[in-house]
Coordinates of C-alpha atoms and ligand atoms in Angstrom, one line a residue:
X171 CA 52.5 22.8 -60.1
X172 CA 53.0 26.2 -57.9
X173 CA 51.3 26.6 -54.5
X174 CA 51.1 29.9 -52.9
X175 CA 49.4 31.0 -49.3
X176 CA 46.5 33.1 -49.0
X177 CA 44.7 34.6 -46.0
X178 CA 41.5 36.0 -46.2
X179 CA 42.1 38.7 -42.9
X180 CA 40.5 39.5 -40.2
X181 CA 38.1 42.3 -41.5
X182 CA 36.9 40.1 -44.5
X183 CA 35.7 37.4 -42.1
X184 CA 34.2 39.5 -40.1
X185 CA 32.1 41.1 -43.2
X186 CA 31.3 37.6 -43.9
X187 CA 33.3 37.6 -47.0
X188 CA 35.0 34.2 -47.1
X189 CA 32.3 32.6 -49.9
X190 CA 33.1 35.6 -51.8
X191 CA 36.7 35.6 -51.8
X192 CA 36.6 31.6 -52.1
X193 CA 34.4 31.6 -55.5
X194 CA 37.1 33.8 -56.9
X195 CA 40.0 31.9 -56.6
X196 CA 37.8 28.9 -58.0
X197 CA 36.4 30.6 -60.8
X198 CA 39.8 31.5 -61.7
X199 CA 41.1 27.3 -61.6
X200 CA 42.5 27.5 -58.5
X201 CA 42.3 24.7 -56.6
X202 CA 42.3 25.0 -52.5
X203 CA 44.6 22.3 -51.0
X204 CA 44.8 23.1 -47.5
X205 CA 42.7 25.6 -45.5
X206 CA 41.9 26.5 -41.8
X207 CA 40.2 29.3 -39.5
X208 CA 42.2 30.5 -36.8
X209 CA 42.7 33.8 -34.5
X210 CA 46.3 34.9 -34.4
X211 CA 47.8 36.0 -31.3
X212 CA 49.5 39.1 -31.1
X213 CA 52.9 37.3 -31.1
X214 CA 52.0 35.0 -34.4
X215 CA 50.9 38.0 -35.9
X216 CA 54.5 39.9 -35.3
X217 CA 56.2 36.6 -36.5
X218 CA 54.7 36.7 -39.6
X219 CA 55.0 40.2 -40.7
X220 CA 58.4 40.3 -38.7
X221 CA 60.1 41.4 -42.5
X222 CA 58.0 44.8 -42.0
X223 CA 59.3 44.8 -38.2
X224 CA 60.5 48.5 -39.1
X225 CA 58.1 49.9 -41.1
X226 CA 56.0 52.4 -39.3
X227 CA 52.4 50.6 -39.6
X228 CA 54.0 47.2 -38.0
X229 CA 52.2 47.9 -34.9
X230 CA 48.8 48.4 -36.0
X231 CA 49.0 45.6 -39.1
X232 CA 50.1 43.2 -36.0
X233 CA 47.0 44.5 -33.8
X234 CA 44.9 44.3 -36.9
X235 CA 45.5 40.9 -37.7
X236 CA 45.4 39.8 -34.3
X237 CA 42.2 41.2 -34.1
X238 CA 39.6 38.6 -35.1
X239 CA 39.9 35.0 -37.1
X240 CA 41.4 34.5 -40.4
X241 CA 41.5 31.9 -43.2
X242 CA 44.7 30.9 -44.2
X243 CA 45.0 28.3 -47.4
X244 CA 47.1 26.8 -49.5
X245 CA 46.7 27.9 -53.1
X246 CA 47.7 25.8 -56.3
X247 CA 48.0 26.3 -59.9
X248 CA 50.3 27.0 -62.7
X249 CA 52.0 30.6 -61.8
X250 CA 49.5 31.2 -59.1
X251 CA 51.5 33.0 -56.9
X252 CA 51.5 35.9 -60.0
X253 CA 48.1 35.2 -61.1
X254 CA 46.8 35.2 -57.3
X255 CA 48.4 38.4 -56.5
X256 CA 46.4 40.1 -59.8
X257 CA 43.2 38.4 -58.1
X258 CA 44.4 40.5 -55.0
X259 CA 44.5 43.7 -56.9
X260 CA 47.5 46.5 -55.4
X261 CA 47.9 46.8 -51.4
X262 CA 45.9 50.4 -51.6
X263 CA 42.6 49.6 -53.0
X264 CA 42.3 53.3 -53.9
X265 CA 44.9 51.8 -56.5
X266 CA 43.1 48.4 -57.0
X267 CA 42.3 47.9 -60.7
X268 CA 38.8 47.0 -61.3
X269 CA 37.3 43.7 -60.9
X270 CA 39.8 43.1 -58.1
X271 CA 39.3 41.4 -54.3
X272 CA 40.8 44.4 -53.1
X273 CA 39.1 47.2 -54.9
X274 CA 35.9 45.6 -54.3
X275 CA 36.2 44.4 -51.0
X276 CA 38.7 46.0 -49.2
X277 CA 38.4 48.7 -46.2
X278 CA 41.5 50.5 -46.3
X279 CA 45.7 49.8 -46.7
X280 CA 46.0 48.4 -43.7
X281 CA 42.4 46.8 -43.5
X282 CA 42.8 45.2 -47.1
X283 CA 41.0 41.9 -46.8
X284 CA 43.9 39.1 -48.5
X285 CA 47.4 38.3 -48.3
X286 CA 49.1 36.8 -51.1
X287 CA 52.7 35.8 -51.2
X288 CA 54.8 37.6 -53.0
X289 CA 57.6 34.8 -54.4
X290 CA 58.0 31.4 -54.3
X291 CA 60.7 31.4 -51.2
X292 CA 58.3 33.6 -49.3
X293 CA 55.6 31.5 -50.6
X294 CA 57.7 28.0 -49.2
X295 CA 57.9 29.9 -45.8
X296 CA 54.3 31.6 -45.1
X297 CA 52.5 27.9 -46.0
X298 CA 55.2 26.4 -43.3
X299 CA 54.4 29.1 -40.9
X300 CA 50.2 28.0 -40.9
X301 CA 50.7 24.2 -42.3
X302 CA 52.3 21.1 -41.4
X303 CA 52.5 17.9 -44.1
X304 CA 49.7 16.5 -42.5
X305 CA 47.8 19.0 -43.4
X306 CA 47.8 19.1 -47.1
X307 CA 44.8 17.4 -49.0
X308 CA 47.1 16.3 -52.2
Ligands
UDP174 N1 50.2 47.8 -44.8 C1 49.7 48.9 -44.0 N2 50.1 50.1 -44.4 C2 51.0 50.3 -45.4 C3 51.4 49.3 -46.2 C4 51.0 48.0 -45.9 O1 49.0 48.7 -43.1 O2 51.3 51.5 -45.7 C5 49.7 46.4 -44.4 C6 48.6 45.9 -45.4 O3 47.7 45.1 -44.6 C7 49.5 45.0 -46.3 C8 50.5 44.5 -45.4 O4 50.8 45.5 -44.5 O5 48.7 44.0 -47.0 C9 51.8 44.0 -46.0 O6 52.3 45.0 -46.8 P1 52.9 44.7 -48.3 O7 53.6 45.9 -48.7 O8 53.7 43.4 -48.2 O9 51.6 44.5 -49.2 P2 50.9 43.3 -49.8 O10 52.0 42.3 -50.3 O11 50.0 42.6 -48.8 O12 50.1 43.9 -51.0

């Protein structure tokens, strides 16, 4: 069975989106294994993005997701880390097909509501980064 991380970011909590995005991922079969709210600092934040470290918008994406709590949580299901990423709908919601967390929800690019790991070695590290053993329901 695949596991993948989510986060539901900083400007979806704040909307008081977190039932929404929730009810998606279960009305799809997902099951939710591990999950927490938590405010990244500024420092987390740069650690976790640190593979867009050169990109142009690392700045702001690191102030943005330090901005304001988060929900970071363990996905699992068979190929969830594709199916979860076509829940997620593409990183623009201008470009977000229909029916899709991000072309329904989301602000902006930057401001786009979810994460979703994008392969299962990136998938391994991002649910290290947020979770220890301990932490995992099943
Ligand atoms: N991002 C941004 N500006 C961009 C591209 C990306 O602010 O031009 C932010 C956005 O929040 C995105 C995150 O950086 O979700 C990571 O970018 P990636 O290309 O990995 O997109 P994702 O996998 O989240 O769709």
């Amino acid at each position: 069975m695949e596991r993948t991380l989510s986060i539901i970011k900083p400007d979806a909590v704040e909307r008081n989106l977190i039932g929404n995005i929730i009810k998606r991922f279960e009305d799809a079969g997902i099951k939710i294994v591990a999950m927490k709210l938590l405010k990244l600092s500024k420092a987390q934040a740069e650690a976790f993005y640190a593979v867009h470290k050169e990109r142009p918008f690392y700045g702001e994406l690191t102030d943005y997701m330090s901005s304001g709590p988060c929900v970071p949580m363990i996905l699992e299901g068979e190929g969830v880390i594709l199916k979860n990423r076509e829940i997620m709908g593409a990183t623009d919601p201008k470009e977000a097909a229909a029916g899709t967390i991000r072309a329904d929800l989301a602000i902006d690019k930057e401001k786009n509501s979810v994460h979703g790991s994008d392969a299962p070695e990136t998938a391994a590290q991002e649910i290290a980064f947020f979770f220890t053993e301990y932490e995992l329901a099943g």
